[in-house]
Coordinates of C-alpha atoms and ligand atoms in Angstrom, one line a residue:
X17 CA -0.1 -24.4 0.7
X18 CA -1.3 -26.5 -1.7
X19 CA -4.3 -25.2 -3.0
X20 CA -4.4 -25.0 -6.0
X21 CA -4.4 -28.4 -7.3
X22 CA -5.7 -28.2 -10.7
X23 CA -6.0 -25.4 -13.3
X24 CA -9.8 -25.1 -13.9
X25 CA -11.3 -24.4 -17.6
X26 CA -13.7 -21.8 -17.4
X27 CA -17.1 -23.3 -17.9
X28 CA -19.8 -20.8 -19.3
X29 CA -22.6 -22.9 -19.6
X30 CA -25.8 -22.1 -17.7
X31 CA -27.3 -25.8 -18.0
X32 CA -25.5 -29.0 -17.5
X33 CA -27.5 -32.2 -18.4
X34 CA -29.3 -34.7 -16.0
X35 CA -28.0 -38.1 -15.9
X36 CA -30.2 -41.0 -15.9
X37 CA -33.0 -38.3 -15.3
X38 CA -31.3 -36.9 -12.3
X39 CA -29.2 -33.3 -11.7
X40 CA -25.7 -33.7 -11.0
X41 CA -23.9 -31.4 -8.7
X42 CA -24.5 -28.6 -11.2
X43 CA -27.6 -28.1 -13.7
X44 CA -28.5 -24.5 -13.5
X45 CA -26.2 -21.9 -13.3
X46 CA -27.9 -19.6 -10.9
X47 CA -27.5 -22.5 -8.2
X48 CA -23.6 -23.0 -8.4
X49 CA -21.4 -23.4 -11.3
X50 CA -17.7 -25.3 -11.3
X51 CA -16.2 -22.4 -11.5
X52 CA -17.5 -20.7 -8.7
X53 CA -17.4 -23.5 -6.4
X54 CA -13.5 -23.5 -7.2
X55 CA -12.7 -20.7 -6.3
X56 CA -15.2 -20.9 -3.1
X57 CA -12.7 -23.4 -1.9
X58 CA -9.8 -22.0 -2.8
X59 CA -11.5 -18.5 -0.8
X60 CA -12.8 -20.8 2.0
X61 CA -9.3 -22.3 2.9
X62 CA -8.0 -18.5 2.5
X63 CA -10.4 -17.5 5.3
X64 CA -10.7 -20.5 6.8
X65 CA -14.6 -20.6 6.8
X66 CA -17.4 -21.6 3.8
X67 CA -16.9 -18.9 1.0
X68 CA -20.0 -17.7 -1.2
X69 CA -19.7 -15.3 -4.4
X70 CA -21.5 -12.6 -5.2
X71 CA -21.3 -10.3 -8.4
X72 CA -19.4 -7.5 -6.3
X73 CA -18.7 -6.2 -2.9
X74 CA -21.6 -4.2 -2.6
X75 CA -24.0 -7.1 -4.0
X76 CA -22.4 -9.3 -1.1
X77 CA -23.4 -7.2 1.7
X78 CA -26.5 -6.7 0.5
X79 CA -27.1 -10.2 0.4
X80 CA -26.2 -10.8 3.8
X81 CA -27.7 -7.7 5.4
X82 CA -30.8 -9.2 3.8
X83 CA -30.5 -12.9 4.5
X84 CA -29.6 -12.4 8.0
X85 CA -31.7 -9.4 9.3
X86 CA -35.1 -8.7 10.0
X87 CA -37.1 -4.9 9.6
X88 CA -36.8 -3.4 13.2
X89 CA -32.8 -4.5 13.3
X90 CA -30.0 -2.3 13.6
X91 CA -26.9 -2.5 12.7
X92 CA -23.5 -1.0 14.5
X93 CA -21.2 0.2 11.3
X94 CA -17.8 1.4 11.6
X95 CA -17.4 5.1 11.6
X96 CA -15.5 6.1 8.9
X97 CA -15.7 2.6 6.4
X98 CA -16.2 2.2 3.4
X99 CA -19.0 5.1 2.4
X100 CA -20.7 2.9 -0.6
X101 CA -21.3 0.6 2.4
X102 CA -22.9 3.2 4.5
X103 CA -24.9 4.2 1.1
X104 CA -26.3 0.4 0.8
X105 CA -27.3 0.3 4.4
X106 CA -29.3 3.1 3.6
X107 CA -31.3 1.8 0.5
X108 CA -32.3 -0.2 2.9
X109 CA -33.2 1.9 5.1
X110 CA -36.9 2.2 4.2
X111 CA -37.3 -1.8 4.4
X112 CA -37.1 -1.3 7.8
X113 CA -33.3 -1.7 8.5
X114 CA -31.5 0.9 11.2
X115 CA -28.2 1.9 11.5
X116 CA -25.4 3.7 14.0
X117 CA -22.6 4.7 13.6
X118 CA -19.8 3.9 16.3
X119 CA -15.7 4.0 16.3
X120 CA -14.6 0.5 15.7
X121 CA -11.7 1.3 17.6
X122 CA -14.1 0.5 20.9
X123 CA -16.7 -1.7 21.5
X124 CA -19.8 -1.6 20.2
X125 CA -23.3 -0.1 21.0
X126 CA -25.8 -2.1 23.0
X127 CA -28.9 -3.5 21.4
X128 CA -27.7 -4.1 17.8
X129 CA -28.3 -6.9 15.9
X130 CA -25.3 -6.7 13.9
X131 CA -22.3 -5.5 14.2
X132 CA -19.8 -4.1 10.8
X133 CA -16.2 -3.7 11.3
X134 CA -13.4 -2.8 8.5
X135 CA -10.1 -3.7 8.7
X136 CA -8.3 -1.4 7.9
X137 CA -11.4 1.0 7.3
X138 CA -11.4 2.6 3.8
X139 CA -9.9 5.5 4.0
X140 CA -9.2 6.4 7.2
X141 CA -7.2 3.3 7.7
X142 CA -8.6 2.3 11.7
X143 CA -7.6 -1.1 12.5
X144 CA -11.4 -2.6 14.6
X145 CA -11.1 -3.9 17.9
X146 CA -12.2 -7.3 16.9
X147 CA -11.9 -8.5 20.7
X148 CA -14.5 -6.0 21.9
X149 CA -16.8 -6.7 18.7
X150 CA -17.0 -10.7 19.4
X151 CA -17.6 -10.3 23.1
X152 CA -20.8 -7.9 21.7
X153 CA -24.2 -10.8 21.8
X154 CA -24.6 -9.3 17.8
X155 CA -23.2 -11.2 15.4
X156 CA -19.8 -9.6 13.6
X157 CA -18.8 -8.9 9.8
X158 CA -15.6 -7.8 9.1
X159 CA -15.1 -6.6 5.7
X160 CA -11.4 -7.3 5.1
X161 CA -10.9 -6.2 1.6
X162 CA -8.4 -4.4 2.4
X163 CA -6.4 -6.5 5.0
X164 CA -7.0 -9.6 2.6
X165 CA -6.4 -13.1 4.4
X166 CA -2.9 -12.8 4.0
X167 CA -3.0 -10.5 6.9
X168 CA -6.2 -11.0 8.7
X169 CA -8.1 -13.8 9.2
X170 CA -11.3 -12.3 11.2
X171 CA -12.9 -16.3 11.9
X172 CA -10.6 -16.8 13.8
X173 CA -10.6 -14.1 16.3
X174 CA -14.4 -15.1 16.2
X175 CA -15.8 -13.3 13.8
X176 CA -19.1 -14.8 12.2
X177 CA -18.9 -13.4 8.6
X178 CA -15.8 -12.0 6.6
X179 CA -16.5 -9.7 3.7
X180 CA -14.4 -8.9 0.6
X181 CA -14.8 -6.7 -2.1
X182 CA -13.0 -9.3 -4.0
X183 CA -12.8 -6.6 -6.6
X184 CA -9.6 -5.3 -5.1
X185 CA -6.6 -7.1 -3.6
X186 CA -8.4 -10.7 -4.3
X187 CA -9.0 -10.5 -8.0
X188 CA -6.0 -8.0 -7.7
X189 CA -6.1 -7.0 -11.9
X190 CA -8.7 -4.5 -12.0
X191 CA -10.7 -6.4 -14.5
X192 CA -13.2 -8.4 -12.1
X193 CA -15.8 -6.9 -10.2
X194 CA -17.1 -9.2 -7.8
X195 CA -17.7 -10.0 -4.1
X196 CA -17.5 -12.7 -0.9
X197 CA -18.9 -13.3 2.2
X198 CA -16.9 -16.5 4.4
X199 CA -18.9 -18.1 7.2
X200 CA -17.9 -19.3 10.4
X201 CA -21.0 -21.8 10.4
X202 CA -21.7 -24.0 7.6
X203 CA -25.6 -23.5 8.9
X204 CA -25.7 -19.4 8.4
X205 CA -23.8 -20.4 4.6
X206 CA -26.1 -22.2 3.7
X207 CA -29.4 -19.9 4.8
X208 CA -26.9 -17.5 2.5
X209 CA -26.7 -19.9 -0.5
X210 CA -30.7 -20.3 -0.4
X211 CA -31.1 -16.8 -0.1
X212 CA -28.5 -15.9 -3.3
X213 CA -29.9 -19.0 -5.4
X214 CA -33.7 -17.0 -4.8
X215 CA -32.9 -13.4 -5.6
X216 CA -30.6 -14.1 -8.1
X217 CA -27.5 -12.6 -6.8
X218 CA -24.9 -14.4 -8.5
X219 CA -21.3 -14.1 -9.7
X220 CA -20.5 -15.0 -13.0
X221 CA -18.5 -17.6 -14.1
X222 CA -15.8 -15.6 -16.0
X223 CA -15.2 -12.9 -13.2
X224 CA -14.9 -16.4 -10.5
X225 CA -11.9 -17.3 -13.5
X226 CA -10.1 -14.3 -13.0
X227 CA -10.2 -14.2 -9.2
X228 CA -8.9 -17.8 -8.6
X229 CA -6.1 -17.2 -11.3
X230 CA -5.6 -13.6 -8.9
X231 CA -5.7 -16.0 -5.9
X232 CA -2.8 -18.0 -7.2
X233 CA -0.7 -15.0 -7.0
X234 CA -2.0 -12.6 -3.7
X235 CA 0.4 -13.4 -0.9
X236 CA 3.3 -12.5 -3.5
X237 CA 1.3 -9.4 -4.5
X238 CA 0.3 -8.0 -1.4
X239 CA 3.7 -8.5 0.5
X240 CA 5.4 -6.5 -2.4
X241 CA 2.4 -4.0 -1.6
X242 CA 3.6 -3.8 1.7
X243 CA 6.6 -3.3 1.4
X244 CA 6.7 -0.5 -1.2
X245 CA 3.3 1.1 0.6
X246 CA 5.5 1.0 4.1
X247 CA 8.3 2.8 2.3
X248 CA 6.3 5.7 0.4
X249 CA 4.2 6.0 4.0
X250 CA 7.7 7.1 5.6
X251 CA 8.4 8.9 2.9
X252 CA 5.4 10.8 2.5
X253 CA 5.6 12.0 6.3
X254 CA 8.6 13.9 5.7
X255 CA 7.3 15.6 3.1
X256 CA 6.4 19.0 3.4
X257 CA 3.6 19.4 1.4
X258 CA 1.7 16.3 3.6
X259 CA -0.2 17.2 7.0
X260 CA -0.7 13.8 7.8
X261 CA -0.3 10.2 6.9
X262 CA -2.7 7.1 7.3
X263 CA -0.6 3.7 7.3
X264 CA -1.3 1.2 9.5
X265 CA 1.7 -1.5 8.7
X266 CA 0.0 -4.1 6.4
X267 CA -1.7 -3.6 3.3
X268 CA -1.0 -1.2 -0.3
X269 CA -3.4 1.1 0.8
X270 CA -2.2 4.8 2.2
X271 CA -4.2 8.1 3.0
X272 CA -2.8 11.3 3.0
X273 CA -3.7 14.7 3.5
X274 CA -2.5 17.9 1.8
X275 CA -3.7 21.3 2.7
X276 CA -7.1 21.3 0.7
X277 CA -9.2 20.1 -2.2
X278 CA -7.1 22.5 -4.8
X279 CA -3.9 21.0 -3.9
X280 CA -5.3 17.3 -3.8
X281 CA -6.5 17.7 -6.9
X282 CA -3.2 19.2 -8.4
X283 CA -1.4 15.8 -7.2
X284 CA -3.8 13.5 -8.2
X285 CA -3.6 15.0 -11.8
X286 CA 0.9 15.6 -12.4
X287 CA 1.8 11.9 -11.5
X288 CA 2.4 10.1 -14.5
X289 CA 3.3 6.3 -13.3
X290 CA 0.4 6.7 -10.4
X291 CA -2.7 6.5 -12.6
X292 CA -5.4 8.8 -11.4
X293 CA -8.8 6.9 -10.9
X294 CA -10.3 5.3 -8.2
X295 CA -10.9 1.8 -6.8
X296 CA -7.7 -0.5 -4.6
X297 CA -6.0 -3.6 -4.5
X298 CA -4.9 -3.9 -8.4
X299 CA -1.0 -4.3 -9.7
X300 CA -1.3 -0.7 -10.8
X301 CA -0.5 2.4 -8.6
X302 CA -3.6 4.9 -8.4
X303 CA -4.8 7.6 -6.1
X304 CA -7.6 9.7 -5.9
X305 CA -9.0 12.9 -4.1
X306 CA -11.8 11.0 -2.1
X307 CA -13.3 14.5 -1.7
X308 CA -15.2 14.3 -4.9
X309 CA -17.3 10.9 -3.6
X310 CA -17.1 11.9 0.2
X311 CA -17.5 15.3 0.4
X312 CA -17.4 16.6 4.0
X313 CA -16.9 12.8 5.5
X314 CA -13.3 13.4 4.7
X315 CA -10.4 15.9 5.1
X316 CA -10.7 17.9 1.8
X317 CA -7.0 17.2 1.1
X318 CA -7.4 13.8 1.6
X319 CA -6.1 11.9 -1.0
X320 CA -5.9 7.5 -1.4
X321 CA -2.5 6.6 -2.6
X322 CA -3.5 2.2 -3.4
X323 CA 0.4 1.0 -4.2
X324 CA 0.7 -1.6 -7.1
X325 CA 3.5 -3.8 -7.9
X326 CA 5.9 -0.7 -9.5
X327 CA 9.5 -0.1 -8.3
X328 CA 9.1 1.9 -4.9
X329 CA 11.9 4.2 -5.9
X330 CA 10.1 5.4 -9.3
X331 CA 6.6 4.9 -7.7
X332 CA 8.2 7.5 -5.0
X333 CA 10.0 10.1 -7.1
X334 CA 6.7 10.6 -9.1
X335 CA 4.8 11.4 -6.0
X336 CA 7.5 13.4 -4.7
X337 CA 7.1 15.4 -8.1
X338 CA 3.6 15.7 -8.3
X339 CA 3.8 17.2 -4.3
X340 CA 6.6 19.6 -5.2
X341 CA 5.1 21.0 -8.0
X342 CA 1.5 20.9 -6.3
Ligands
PLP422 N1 -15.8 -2.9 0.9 C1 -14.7 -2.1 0.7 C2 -13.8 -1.9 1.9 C3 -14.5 -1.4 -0.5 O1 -13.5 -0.6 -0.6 C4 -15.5 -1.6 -1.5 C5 -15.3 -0.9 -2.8 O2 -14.6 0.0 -3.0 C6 -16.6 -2.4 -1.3 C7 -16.7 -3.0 -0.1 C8 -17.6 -2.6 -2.4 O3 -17.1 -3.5 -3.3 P1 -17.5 -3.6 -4.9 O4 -17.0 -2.2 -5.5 O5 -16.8 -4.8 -5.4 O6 -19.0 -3.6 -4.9

């Protein structure tokens, strides 16, 4: 692809001097930093759009909820996405912000202002009907974490804003929390850019290291991730002790259901190479009842199997000993 043309040093500083009295391209860090606007462009030619960074997923949509809407709007949200995105939406709530809920699988409500798909939707694994959202007069974020833009690029279906918890299959090491919203219009970026420079939302320059040295190595990562994650999907829908399976063909994320909260939790805790803890998208295997966050929102057996770069064959007989003992 060519992307990555250089490798950059990772630049802490938070000042970088005038010359002949006059700022450069960078002076203060809270307005852009070299290592942020790296990997913005490595991001942007990902997505095909102009990238921003923020400190973490949920810090991203915050920013754009807030930089784009006005007290009085509503917003359409994806049943059944991610809930911490749900729970942001609603500290915001008393600024004046509304939200519905609709299924993403169908078009969206009339008279909303915005409309918030998730592809695939985290953890019920829906895939949005992105033709339907873009013929809606709202403008349309689709938070891709989880597809990453190896498999879905949403500006170019006509999406306005992709989101990524770039936390998860981006940074793809568990050891970066941070976030990204790609624009379809330069404009709408940079009303963004203003808006992050003023409140102060900003990604740091070490975490922006660690995602563009992930970035170098996602389309390996998450093809692997498919492949295994297709394999233990089949797998686990011949098991016996599983009710149902959630795959939907791309991606290392996989929901299942056992028969209740007891026997989730007696899986989650006897694998030994799947760690048990939450969060998606990293080279290590882990899975979680999402009962304990979600409460009723989801099946009580429900548990989120995110496949990491293992050998599918061990990954596969520890699962299938954790079930048969559960
Ligand atoms: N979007 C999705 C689909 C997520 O799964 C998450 C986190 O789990 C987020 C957004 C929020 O991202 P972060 O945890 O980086 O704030």
């Amino acid at each position: 692809m060519g992307l990555y043309t250089r490798a950059v040093a990772l630049d802490r500083s938070t000042i970088w001097p005038y010359r002949d009295g006059e700022p450069g391209e960078f002076y203060y860090q809270r307005y852009g930093h070299p290592t942020g606007a790296e990997a913005q462009r490595v991001l942007g030619v990902l997505d095909g759009g102009t990238a921003l960074l923020f400190p973490s997923g949920a810090g991203a949509t915050t920013a754009l909820v807030l930089a784009l809407l006005a007290p009085g709007d509503t917003i359409a949200l994806a049943e059944g996405a991610y809930f911490g995105t749900g729970g942001t939406f609603h500290e915001l709530e008393r600024w004046g912000l509304h939200v519905v809920e609709f299924d993403q699988t169908g078009a969206p409500p009339d008279g909303v202002q915005l409309v918030w798909l998730e592809a695939p939707s985290n953890p019920f694994l829906t895939m949005p009907d992105l033709e339907a959202a873009v013929a809606h007069p709202a403008r349309v974020v689709v938070d891709a974490t989880a597809a990453t833009p190896v498999y879905l690029r949403p500006l170019e279906h006509g999406a306005d804003f992709v989101l990524h918890s770039a936390t998860k299959y981006l940074g793809g090491h568990d050891d970066a929390l941070l976030g990204a919203v790609v624009c379809r219009d330069p404009a709408a970026a940079e009303v963004l850019r203003i808006f992050r420079t003023r409140t102060g939302i900003v990604a740091a320059a070490d975490a922006a290291w660690l995602l563009l040295r992930g970035l170098k190595t996602l389309e390996m990562r998450v093809h692997r991730q498919t492949d295994t994650a297709g394999a233990i999907a089949a797998r686990l829908a011949d098991h016996s002790k599983v009710l149902t399976v959630r795959y939907p063909g791309i991606g290392g994320l996989i929901s299942f259901d056992v028969a209740d909260n007891d026997t989730a939790r007696r899986v989650e805790t006897s694998t030994e190479l799947v760690v048990n803890a939450t969060s998606l998208g990293g080279v290590t295997s882990v899975m979680e009842s999402r009962h304990r966050w979600e409460g009723d929102r989801v099946p009580p057996g429900l548990l989120r199997l995110s496949v990491g770069l293992e050998d599918a064959g061990a990954l596969w007989d520890d699962l299938a000993r954790a079930l048969d003992q559960a």
